[in-house]
Coordinates of C-alpha atoms and ligand atoms in Angstrom, one line a residue:
M1 CA 22.2 -14.7 45.5
A2 CA 19.6 -12.6 47.3
L3 CA 16.3 -12.2 45.4
N4 CA 15.7 -8.4 45.5
E5 CA 13.2 -6.4 43.5
A6 CA 15.8 -5.2 40.9
L7 CA 16.8 -8.8 40.2
V8 CA 13.2 -9.9 39.9
Q9 CA 12.6 -7.0 37.5
S10 CA 15.6 -8.0 35.4
I11 CA 14.5 -11.6 35.2
V12 CA 11.0 -10.6 34.2
Q13 CA 12.4 -8.3 31.5
E14 CA 14.6 -11.1 30.2
V15 CA 11.7 -13.6 30.0
V16 CA 9.5 -11.0 28.3
S17 CA 12.2 -10.2 25.8
R18 CA 12.8 -13.9 25.0
L19 CA 9.1 -14.5 24.6
E20 CA 8.8 -11.5 22.3
T21 CA 11.6 -12.7 20.0
A22 CA 10.9 -16.4 20.2
P23 CA 9.5 -18.0 17.0
A24 CA 5.8 -18.8 17.1
A25 CA 5.3 -22.5 16.7
Q26 CA 6.1 -23.8 13.2
Q27 CA 6.5 -20.4 11.6
H28 CA 8.7 -20.6 8.5
G29 CA 11.1 -17.9 7.3
L30 CA 11.9 -16.2 10.6
F31 CA 15.4 -15.6 11.9
A32 CA 17.0 -13.9 14.9
D33 CA 19.4 -12.0 12.8
M34 CA 19.0 -10.0 9.5
N35 CA 22.2 -11.3 7.8
E36 CA 21.2 -14.9 8.7
A37 CA 17.7 -14.2 7.2
I38 CA 19.3 -12.9 4.0
A39 CA 21.6 -15.8 3.7
A40 CA 18.7 -18.2 4.0
A41 CA 16.8 -16.3 1.3
K42 CA 19.9 -16.4 -0.9
Q43 CA 20.0 -20.2 -0.6
A44 CA 16.3 -20.4 -1.5
D45 CA 17.0 -18.1 -4.4
A46 CA 19.5 -20.5 -5.9
V47 CA 16.7 -23.2 -5.9
V48 CA 14.1 -20.8 -7.4
R49 CA 16.4 -19.8 -10.2
A50 CA 16.9 -23.4 -11.2
M51 CA 13.1 -24.0 -11.1
P52 CA 10.9 -24.2 -14.2
I53 CA 8.6 -21.2 -14.5
E54 CA 5.7 -23.6 -14.3
Q55 CA 6.8 -24.5 -10.8
R56 CA 7.0 -20.9 -9.8
E57 CA 3.5 -20.6 -11.0
K58 CA 2.5 -23.5 -8.8
I59 CA 3.9 -21.6 -5.7
L60 CA 1.9 -18.6 -6.7
T61 CA -1.3 -20.6 -7.1
N62 CA -0.8 -21.9 -3.6
I63 CA -0.1 -18.3 -2.2
R64 CA -3.3 -17.2 -3.9
R65 CA -5.3 -20.1 -2.4
K66 CA -3.9 -19.6 1.1
T67 CA -4.6 -15.9 0.9
R68 CA -8.2 -16.6 0.0
E69 CA -8.6 -19.3 2.7
N70 CA -7.0 -17.0 5.3
A71 CA -8.5 -13.7 4.2
E72 CA -10.8 -13.4 7.2
K73 CA -8.1 -14.5 9.6
L74 CA -5.5 -12.1 8.1
A75 CA -8.1 -9.3 8.2
R76 CA -8.9 -9.9 11.8
M77 CA -5.3 -10.2 12.8
G78 CA -4.4 -6.9 11.0
V79 CA -7.2 -5.0 12.7
E80 CA -6.6 -6.5 16.1
E81 CA -2.8 -5.9 16.0
T82 CA -2.7 -2.4 14.5
G83 CA -6.1 -1.2 15.7
M84 CA -6.6 0.2 12.2
G85 CA -9.0 -0.4 9.4
N86 CA -12.0 -2.7 9.3
V87 CA -12.4 -6.5 8.9
P88 CA -14.9 -6.7 6.0
H89 CA -12.8 -4.3 3.8
K90 CA -9.6 -6.0 4.7
I91 CA -11.1 -9.3 3.6
L92 CA -12.0 -7.8 0.2
K93 CA -8.4 -6.5 -0.1
H94 CA -7.0 -10.0 0.5
Q95 CA -9.4 -11.5 -2.0
L96 CA -8.5 -8.9 -4.5
L97 CA -4.8 -9.4 -4.3
A98 CA -5.2 -13.2 -4.5
D99 CA -7.3 -12.8 -7.7
K100 CA -5.7 -9.9 -9.5
T101 CA -2.0 -9.7 -8.6
P102 CA -0.1 -10.6 -11.8
G103 CA 2.0 -13.8 -11.9
T104 CA 4.6 -15.1 -14.3
E105 CA 2.6 -14.0 -17.3
D106 CA 3.8 -10.5 -16.5
I107 CA 7.4 -11.5 -17.4
T108 CA 7.7 -10.9 -21.1
T109 CA 10.4 -11.0 -23.7
T110 CA 11.2 -8.5 -26.4
A111 CA 12.8 -9.9 -29.6
W112 CA 14.5 -8.5 -32.7
S113 CA 15.4 -10.9 -35.6
G114 CA 17.0 -10.1 -38.9
D115 CA 20.0 -10.8 -41.1
K116 CA 22.4 -10.5 -38.1
G117 CA 20.6 -13.1 -36.0
L118 CA 18.3 -13.0 -33.0
T119 CA 18.4 -10.7 -30.0
L120 CA 16.2 -11.0 -26.9
I121 CA 15.7 -8.7 -24.0
E122 CA 14.6 -10.9 -21.1
M123 CA 13.4 -10.0 -17.7
G124 CA 15.7 -11.7 -15.2
P125 CA 15.5 -11.9 -11.4
F126 CA 17.5 -9.6 -9.2
G127 CA 18.1 -12.3 -6.5
V128 CA 17.1 -11.5 -3.0
I129 CA 14.9 -8.3 -2.8
G130 CA 14.6 -6.3 0.3
A131 CA 11.0 -5.2 0.9
I132 CA 10.0 -2.7 3.6
T133 CA 6.3 -2.9 4.3
P134 CA 3.7 -0.6 6.1
C135 CA 1.4 -1.1 9.0
T136 CA -1.6 0.2 7.0
N137 CA -1.8 -2.8 4.7
P138 CA 0.6 -5.2 6.4
S139 CA -0.3 -8.7 5.1
E140 CA -1.8 -7.3 1.9
T141 CA 1.5 -5.7 0.9
I142 CA 3.6 -8.8 1.9
L143 CA 1.4 -11.3 0.0
C144 CA 1.1 -9.0 -3.0
N145 CA 4.9 -8.3 -3.1
A146 CA 5.7 -12.0 -2.6
I147 CA 3.5 -13.0 -5.6
G148 CA 5.2 -10.4 -7.8
M149 CA 8.7 -10.9 -6.6
I150 CA 8.6 -14.8 -6.7
A151 CA 6.9 -14.7 -10.1
A152 CA 9.9 -12.8 -11.3
G153 CA 12.2 -15.5 -9.9
N154 CA 13.4 -13.7 -6.8
T155 CA 13.2 -14.4 -3.1
V156 CA 12.5 -11.6 -0.6
V157 CA 13.5 -10.4 2.8
F158 CA 10.8 -8.4 4.5
C159 CA 11.2 -5.6 7.0
P160 CA 7.7 -5.2 8.3
H161 CA 6.4 -2.3 10.4
P162 CA 7.0 -3.1 14.1
A163 CA 3.3 -2.4 14.8
A164 CA 2.2 -5.2 12.5
V165 CA 4.8 -7.9 13.2
K166 CA 2.5 -10.7 14.1
T167 CA 0.3 -10.3 11.0
S168 CA 3.3 -9.9 8.8
H169 CA 5.0 -13.0 10.1
F170 CA 1.8 -15.0 9.6
A171 CA 1.7 -13.9 6.0
I172 CA 5.4 -14.7 5.5
N173 CA 4.7 -18.2 6.9
L174 CA 1.9 -18.7 4.4
V175 CA 4.2 -17.9 1.5
N176 CA 6.8 -20.5 2.6
E177 CA 4.1 -23.1 3.2
A178 CA 2.8 -22.4 -0.3
S179 CA 6.3 -22.9 -1.7
L180 CA 7.0 -26.1 0.3
E181 CA 3.6 -27.6 -0.8
A182 CA 4.5 -26.9 -4.4
G183 CA 7.8 -28.7 -4.0
G184 CA 9.8 -25.4 -3.7
P185 CA 12.2 -24.4 -1.1
D186 CA 11.6 -22.9 2.4
N187 CA 12.6 -19.3 3.0
V188 CA 11.4 -17.8 -0.3
A189 CA 10.2 -15.1 2.0
V190 CA 12.0 -14.3 5.2
S191 CA 12.1 -11.8 8.0
I192 CA 13.4 -11.4 11.6
F193 CA 11.7 -12.0 14.9
K194 CA 11.9 -8.4 15.9
P195 CA 12.1 -5.9 13.0
T196 CA 13.8 -2.6 13.9
M197 CA 15.1 0.4 12.0
E198 CA 18.7 -0.9 12.7
A199 CA 17.8 -4.3 11.1
S200 CA 16.4 -2.4 8.0
G201 CA 19.7 -0.5 7.9
L202 CA 21.6 -3.8 7.9
M203 CA 19.4 -5.1 5.1
M204 CA 20.1 -2.0 3.0
K205 CA 23.9 -2.5 3.5
N206 CA 24.0 -6.2 2.8
K207 CA 25.8 -6.9 -0.5
D208 CA 23.4 -9.6 -1.4
I209 CA 20.5 -7.1 -1.7
Q210 CA 20.4 -5.5 -5.1
L211 CA 16.9 -4.1 -5.1
I212 CA 14.9 -2.6 -2.3
A213 CA 11.1 -1.9 -2.5
A214 CA 10.0 0.5 0.1
T215 CA 6.3 0.9 0.7
G216 CA 5.5 3.6 3.3
G217 CA 5.8 7.2 4.2
P218 CA 8.4 9.8 3.1
G219 CA 11.0 8.7 5.7
V220 CA 11.5 5.2 4.5
V221 CA 11.4 6.1 0.9
T222 CA 14.1 8.7 1.4
A223 CA 16.2 6.3 3.5
V224 CA 16.0 3.6 0.7
L225 CA 16.8 6.1 -2.1
S226 CA 19.8 7.2 -0.1
S227 CA 21.1 3.7 0.5
G228 CA 23.2 3.4 -2.6
R229 CA 21.1 0.4 -3.8
R230 CA 18.5 0.5 -6.5
G231 CA 15.3 1.5 -4.8
I232 CA 11.6 1.4 -5.7
G233 CA 9.9 4.1 -3.7
A234 CA 6.2 3.7 -3.0
G235 CA 5.6 6.7 -0.9
A236 CA 2.9 8.8 0.7
G237 CA 0.0 10.4 -1.1
N238 CA -2.8 12.9 -0.3
P239 CA -5.2 12.3 -3.1
P240 CA -7.6 15.1 -3.9
A241 CA -11.0 14.3 -5.5
L242 CA -11.9 17.2 -7.8
V243 CA -15.6 17.8 -8.6
D244 CA -16.5 20.2 -11.4
E245 CA -19.8 21.6 -12.5
T246 CA -20.4 18.8 -15.1
A247 CA -20.2 16.0 -12.6
D248 CA -23.1 13.7 -11.7
L249 CA -23.3 14.9 -8.1
H250 CA -25.3 12.0 -6.7
K251 CA -22.8 9.6 -8.1
A252 CA -19.8 11.7 -7.2
A253 CA -20.9 11.9 -3.5
K254 CA -21.4 8.1 -3.4
D255 CA -18.1 7.3 -5.2
I256 CA -16.0 9.7 -3.2
V257 CA -17.4 8.6 0.2
D258 CA -17.2 4.9 -0.8
G259 CA -13.5 5.3 -1.8
C260 CA -12.7 7.5 1.2
T261 CA -14.2 5.1 3.8
F262 CA -12.8 1.9 2.3
D263 CA -10.8 0.3 5.2
N264 CA -11.3 3.5 7.2
N265 CA -9.3 5.5 4.6
L266 CA -6.0 3.5 5.1
P267 CA -5.2 2.9 1.4
C268 CA -2.7 5.5 0.1
I269 CA -4.8 5.9 -3.0
A270 CA -8.0 6.8 -1.1
E271 CA -9.7 10.2 -1.4
K272 CA -8.2 12.4 1.4
E273 CA -10.0 15.6 0.5
I274 CA -12.4 17.1 -2.0
V275 CA -11.9 20.2 -4.2
A276 CA -15.2 21.3 -5.6
V277 CA -16.1 24.3 -7.8
E278 CA -18.3 26.8 -6.0
S279 CA -21.4 26.3 -8.1
V280 CA -21.7 22.6 -7.0
A281 CA -20.0 22.5 -3.6
D282 CA -23.2 23.0 -1.5
E283 CA -25.2 20.5 -3.5
L284 CA -22.4 17.9 -3.2
L285 CA -22.2 18.5 0.5
Y286 CA -26.0 18.1 0.7
Y287 CA -25.9 14.6 -1.0
M288 CA -22.9 13.6 1.1
T289 CA -24.7 14.4 4.3
T290 CA -28.2 13.3 3.4
E291 CA -27.5 10.2 1.2
Q292 CA -24.0 9.0 2.0
G293 CA -23.7 9.0 5.8
C294 CA -21.4 12.0 6.2
Y295 CA -21.6 14.0 9.4
A296 CA -20.9 17.7 9.0
I297 CA -18.9 19.4 11.7
N298 CA -18.8 23.1 12.5
E299 CA -15.7 25.3 12.9
A300 CA -15.2 24.7 16.6
Q301 CA -15.5 21.0 16.0
Q302 CA -13.0 21.2 13.2
A303 CA -10.5 22.9 15.5
Q304 CA -11.1 20.2 18.2
L305 CA -10.8 17.4 15.7
A306 CA -7.6 18.8 14.2
Q307 CA -6.1 19.1 17.7
T308 CA -7.1 15.5 18.4
V309 CA -6.0 13.8 15.2
A310 CA -2.9 15.9 14.5
P311 CA -1.9 17.8 17.6
G312 CA 0.8 20.3 16.7
G313 CA 0.6 19.1 13.1
K314 CA 1.9 15.6 14.1
L315 CA -0.3 12.7 13.2
N316 CA -1.8 11.0 16.2
R317 CA -1.3 7.3 15.4
K318 CA -4.2 6.4 17.7
C319 CA -6.6 8.0 15.2
V320 CA -5.2 6.6 12.0
G321 CA -7.5 4.1 10.4
R322 CA -10.3 4.6 13.0
D323 CA -13.9 4.8 11.8
A324 CA -15.8 8.1 11.7
K325 CA -18.0 7.4 14.8
T326 CA -15.0 6.7 16.9
L327 CA -13.2 9.8 15.8
L328 CA -16.3 11.9 16.5
G329 CA -16.6 10.2 19.9
M330 CA -13.1 11.5 20.6
I331 CA -14.4 15.1 20.4
G332 CA -17.5 14.4 22.4
V333 CA -19.9 14.0 19.4
T334 CA -22.3 11.1 19.4
A335 CA -22.9 10.4 15.7
P336 CA -26.1 8.8 14.4
E337 CA -26.2 5.2 13.3
G338 CA -24.9 4.9 9.7
T339 CA -22.3 7.7 10.0
R340 CA -19.3 6.7 7.9
C341 CA -17.5 9.9 7.2
I342 CA -16.9 13.4 8.6
T343 CA -17.2 16.4 6.4
F344 CA -17.1 20.2 6.3
K345 CA -16.2 23.1 4.0
G346 CA -12.9 24.8 4.6
K347 CA -9.8 26.4 3.2
K348 CA -7.2 24.1 1.6
E349 CA -4.7 25.1 4.3
N350 CA -7.0 23.6 7.0
P351 CA -4.8 20.8 8.5
L352 CA -7.8 18.4 8.2
I353 CA -7.7 19.0 4.5
A354 CA -4.0 19.5 3.8
T355 CA -2.6 16.6 5.8
E356 CA -2.6 12.9 4.8
L357 CA -4.6 11.7 7.8
M358 CA -5.7 8.2 6.7
M359 CA -9.0 8.7 8.5
P360 CA -12.5 9.0 7.0
I361 CA -12.5 12.8 7.1
L362 CA -13.4 14.6 3.8
G363 CA -13.0 18.3 4.0
I364 CA -14.2 20.2 0.9
A365 CA -12.0 23.0 -0.4
V366 CA -14.2 25.3 -2.5
A367 CA -12.7 26.7 -5.7
K368 CA -14.1 29.7 -7.7
D369 CA -13.8 27.9 -11.0
F370 CA -12.1 24.8 -12.7
D371 CA -8.7 26.5 -13.0
D372 CA -8.7 27.4 -9.4
A373 CA -9.8 23.8 -8.5
V374 CA -6.9 22.4 -10.4
E375 CA -4.5 24.8 -8.7
Q376 CA -5.8 23.9 -5.3
A377 CA -5.7 20.1 -6.0
V378 CA -2.1 20.3 -7.3
W379 CA -1.1 22.1 -4.1
L380 CA -2.9 19.6 -1.9
E381 CA -1.2 16.6 -3.6
H382 CA 2.1 18.1 -2.3
G383 CA 4.1 16.9 -5.3
N384 CA 3.8 13.3 -4.2
R385 CA 2.8 12.4 -7.8
H386 CA 0.8 9.5 -6.2
S387 CA -3.0 9.6 -6.9
A388 CA -5.7 12.0 -7.8
H389 CA -9.4 11.6 -8.7
I390 CA -11.9 13.6 -10.7
H391 CA -15.6 13.7 -11.2
S392 CA -16.4 15.4 -14.4
K393 CA -18.0 14.7 -17.8
N394 CA -15.8 17.3 -19.5
I395 CA -13.0 15.5 -21.4
D396 CA -11.0 18.7 -21.7
H397 CA -11.2 19.2 -17.9
I398 CA -10.1 15.6 -17.2
T399 CA -7.2 15.9 -19.6
R400 CA -6.0 19.3 -18.2
Y401 CA -6.3 18.0 -14.6
A402 CA -4.4 14.8 -15.5
K403 CA -1.5 16.7 -17.1
A404 CA -1.3 19.3 -14.3
I405 CA -1.4 16.8 -11.4
D406 CA 0.9 14.3 -13.0
T407 CA 0.2 11.4 -10.6
A408 CA 0.8 7.6 -11.0
I409 CA -3.0 7.1 -10.6
L410 CA -5.9 9.2 -11.8
V411 CA -9.4 7.8 -11.3
K412 CA -12.3 9.3 -13.3
N413 CA -15.9 9.1 -12.1
A414 CA -15.3 6.1 -9.8
P415 CA -14.2 5.4 -6.2
S416 CA -10.4 5.4 -5.8
Y417 CA -10.2 1.7 -5.4
A418 CA -11.1 1.2 -9.0
A419 CA -7.4 1.9 -9.6
L420 CA -6.6 -1.4 -7.8
G421 CA -8.8 -3.3 -10.1
F422 CA -11.7 -3.3 -7.7
G423 CA -14.6 -2.2 -9.9
G424 CA -12.1 -1.1 -12.5
E425 CA -10.1 -2.8 -15.2
G426 CA -6.5 -3.7 -14.6
F427 CA -4.3 -5.6 -12.1
C428 CA -3.9 -5.2 -8.3
T429 CA -1.0 -4.0 -6.3
F430 CA -0.4 -2.6 -2.9
T431 CA 3.0 -1.0 -3.8
I432 CA 2.5 2.1 -6.0
A433 CA 5.9 3.5 -6.9
S434 CA 4.9 7.1 -6.9
R435 CA 8.3 8.6 -6.1
T436 CA 10.4 6.6 -8.5
G437 CA 8.0 6.4 -11.3
E438 CA 7.4 2.7 -11.9
G439 CA 3.7 3.3 -10.9
L440 CA 1.7 0.3 -10.0
T441 CA 4.2 -2.4 -9.4
S442 CA 3.9 -6.0 -10.7
A443 CA 6.2 -9.0 -11.3
S444 CA 8.0 -7.2 -14.2
T445 CA 8.9 -4.3 -12.0
F446 CA 11.0 -6.7 -9.9
T447 CA 13.2 -7.8 -12.8
K448 CA 16.3 -6.5 -14.5
R449 CA 16.6 -6.3 -18.3
R450 CA 19.1 -8.7 -19.8
R451 CA 20.1 -8.7 -23.5
C452 CA 20.8 -12.1 -25.0
V453 CA 22.3 -12.1 -28.5
M454 CA 22.7 -15.0 -31.0
S455 CA 24.6 -13.6 -34.0
E456 CA 23.9 -14.7 -37.6
S457 CA 21.6 -17.6 -36.5
L458 CA 18.0 -18.4 -35.5
C459 CA 16.4 -15.8 -37.8
I460 CA 14.0 -17.9 -39.9
R461 CA 12.3 -15.0 -41.7
Ligands
NAD1 P1 5.8 4.3 7.8 O1 6.6 5.2 6.9 O2 5.6 4.7 9.2 O3 6.4 2.8 7.8 C1 6.6 2.1 6.6 C2 7.7 1.1 6.8 O4 8.9 1.8 6.8 C3 7.7 0.4 8.1 O5 8.2 -0.9 7.9 C4 8.7 1.2 9.0 O6 9.2 0.4 10.0 C5 9.7 1.6 7.9 N1 10.4 2.8 8.2 C6 9.9 4.0 8.5 N2 10.9 4.9 8.5 C7 12.1 4.3 8.2 C8 13.5 4.7 8.0 N3 13.8 5.9 8.2 N4 14.3 3.7 7.7 C9 14.0 2.4 7.5 N5 12.7 2.0 7.6 C10 11.8 2.9 7.9 O7 4.4 4.2 7.1 P2 3.0 3.4 7.6 O8 2.4 4.2 8.7 O9 3.3 2.0 7.9 O10 2.2 3.5 6.3 C11 1.5 4.6 5.9 C12 2.3 5.5 4.9 O11 2.7 4.7 3.8 C13 1.4 6.6 4.3 O12 2.1 7.7 4.1 C14 0.9 5.9 3.0 O13 0.5 6.9 2.0 C15 2.2 5.2 2.6 N6 1.8 4.1 1.7 C16 2.2 4.1 0.4 C17 1.9 3.1 -0.4 C18 2.2 3.1 -1.9 O14 2.1 2.1 -2.5 N7 2.7 4.2 -2.4 C19 1.2 2.0 0.1 C20 0.9 1.9 1.4 C21 1.2 3.0 2.3

């Protein structure tokens, strides 16, 4: 056969494609085909179901330890592969999930006993859960989901974002190593070499998948909720931080900028814009720029930035999760050392304020009074019912805001990440079921309720 250019091209393409889909050395839980992956997870599930809860807990202990040991590596891999976020904050996120994601203690039993006997409601596993994960917190979501899902007695097939495959596969491998080292089965978490939308579609149709947890934007949540399977929808947010006239403005400026800039604004719960009442807006902006490393941009720069980060209203993926200095550099501004956030005052309809950008850009929409601020914040949250934040010392204001905005998360007088248990009470999760109402997910979210009745016995009252 003559070796012409077309033939060389096709050989090169074939080799590249094989290399792309070939398993990395000694990676557990990876398959060429989605149905094959699900079958392997089902086999592992039979072993997990038969296991004492104590052994499940040993697997979780190992996942936590491996997450801590690999926190820096996972953080670096995530940033390098996706180009988003920053390493120190991603390390903290991994440490947080290792320490504060609930395990088997989250699985509880409800009991009634009386003359007619004993009835229990137990939280049982679903079996193999399908989990679709984002590129913004790739390994964080996988490890956190794996802890909760395995704690509940399930195994899991992951459909990671194609832009974070390497990092996601590394995390899946850690989960299986953790299981094997605890005497558990391989394939408690599985995925495929090359995740695609088609493969996710196959997962959603597979009869062995009874529950799907989707963590991502509106498209994936709608797809899952239309699949005919039970779906947990952890969708998009656009959290406003409301600042009223009673707020401690120094603290509000610090908390809001700390929350907004965490991992370059990637967390779905992070402050995406501010709504401030008129009487405090300028002072807040002053503290943000003089004390908190915010760089104020003028109207022309706002237009330029909007055109760069969301041309034609469509998010420019190359800007998501980038730091403020890089974003400013893209519009020809050399920001001073220590710049960590971009700010300006503008109308709520400004695309830099109204859009969920996932970038350290904090526009301030000014409201004439508290009622107007609530109205604007509710509009800006776009009915996602995800997260909202408030800086106020007025309990009536806080209560009115909470009722009006109706979100899964409301943080008062703290950075948004307090909601994940970082500087706040409570457990950690990276899957916040905003659309379907479960709120912050944990092991118990990944169970089904089963009633177990013993008639006329076992009541010893
Ligand atoms: P994305 O929606 O682009 O992708 C998320 C996942 O869904 C990926 O695995 C992707 O491949 C898959 N996907 C997308 N559309 C799909 C479809 N139609 N069918 C099947 N699969 C599909 O989101 P992203 O950029 O990875 O993450 C950022 C978004 O996720 C933001 O909107 C953010 O608010 C949201 N998010 C929400 C939570 C939460 O807990 N509520 C957590 C993290 C991220």
